[in-house]
Short mmCIF file of C-alpha atoms in Angstrom, two decimals:
data_model
loop_
_atom_site.label_atom_id
_atom_site.label_comp_id
_atom_site.label_asym_id
_atom_site.label_seq_id
_atom_site.Cartn_x
_atom_site.Cartn_y
_atom_site.Cartn_z
CA ILE A 1 118.37 118.52 94.57
CA LEU A 2 118.12 115.26 92.69
CA THR A 3 121.42 114.18 91.18
CA SER A 4 123.39 111.07 90.37
CA ARG A 5 126.59 112.88 91.36
CA PRO A 6 127.95 112.79 94.92
CA ILE A 7 127.64 116.07 96.80
CA LEU A 8 130.22 115.92 99.56
CA HIS A 9 129.50 119.18 101.37
CA SER A 10 126.72 121.73 101.63
CA ASP A 11 128.58 125.00 101.15
CA ILE A 12 128.45 124.98 97.34
CA ILE A 13 126.38 126.68 94.68
CA VAL A 14 125.08 124.58 91.79
CA ASN A 15 122.88 125.17 88.75
CA ALA A 16 119.59 123.43 89.48
CA ARG A 17 116.08 123.58 88.04
CA PRO A 18 113.01 123.34 90.30
CA ILE A 19 110.55 120.62 89.26
CA GLY A 20 108.02 120.76 92.10
CA GLY A 21 107.71 120.55 95.84
CA PHE A 22 105.90 119.38 98.92
CA ARG A 23 103.71 121.53 101.14
CA MET A 24 104.30 120.39 104.70
CA ILE A 25 103.32 121.69 108.12
CA ASP A 26 106.00 121.87 110.81
CA GLY A 27 105.15 123.28 114.21
CA GLY A 28 101.81 124.50 112.89
CA GLU A 29 103.48 126.56 110.14
CA ALA A 30 103.89 125.98 106.41
CA ASP A 31 107.31 124.53 105.59
CA ASP A 32 107.43 124.12 101.82
CA LYS A 33 110.13 121.89 100.34
CA ILE A 34 111.38 122.63 96.83
CA ILE A 35 112.53 119.67 94.74
CA ALA A 36 115.01 120.45 91.97
CA VAL A 37 117.30 118.59 89.58
CA LEU A 38 120.95 119.31 88.96
CA GLU A 39 121.34 120.73 85.46
CA ASN A 40 123.40 118.57 83.08
CA ASP A 41 123.01 115.55 85.38
CA GLU A 42 123.37 112.19 83.61
CA THR A 43 120.25 110.77 85.28
CA TYR A 44 117.93 113.71 86.00
CA SER A 45 118.65 116.40 83.38
CA ASP A 46 115.60 115.43 81.28
CA THR A 47 113.28 115.54 84.30
CA GLN A 48 110.78 118.39 83.92
CA GLU A 49 108.30 117.82 86.79
CA LEU A 50 107.76 115.65 89.86
CA ALA A 51 105.56 113.28 87.84
CA ASP A 52 108.70 112.34 85.84
CA VAL A 53 110.47 111.05 88.98
CA PRO A 54 109.88 107.40 89.97
CA LYS A 55 107.25 107.05 92.70
CA GLY A 56 109.69 105.20 94.96
CA THR A 57 112.10 108.14 94.87
CA ILE A 58 109.32 110.61 95.70
CA ASP A 59 108.13 108.38 98.54
CA ARG A 60 111.67 108.27 100.03
CA ILE A 61 112.06 112.06 99.81
CA HIS A 62 108.64 112.62 101.41
CA HIS A 63 109.45 110.11 104.18
CA TYR A 64 112.79 111.87 104.83
CA PHE A 65 111.11 115.25 105.27
CA LEU A 66 108.48 113.74 107.56
CA LEU A 67 111.25 112.28 109.75
CA GLN A 68 113.09 115.62 109.81
CA ALA A 69 109.93 117.45 110.87
CA GLY A 70 109.37 114.91 113.65
CA ALA A 71 112.99 115.23 114.85
CA GLY A 72 112.52 118.95 115.45
CA SER A 73 109.57 118.39 117.77
#
C-alpha cells in the first residue's frame, strides 16, 4: 500500500484502492503482488493506476519484491 502516512504495525485493516500489480515468479510459481493506495492519503489519493506513480517509486517496489523472492530461496 502506497501512503505518506507511517504504518507502525501490520495487524491493521485500512481502506485502500488497488491500482495495479506485478506478476512475479517465485519458486517456479506465480506470485502476484497487488499495489494499492491508501484512500484519503495526502500524497496518493488521486493516484488511479500504476502509470500515475513516479517511475523511481515503481522501480524501488519492484526491486524490493525481487530481493524478497531471492531471500526465500
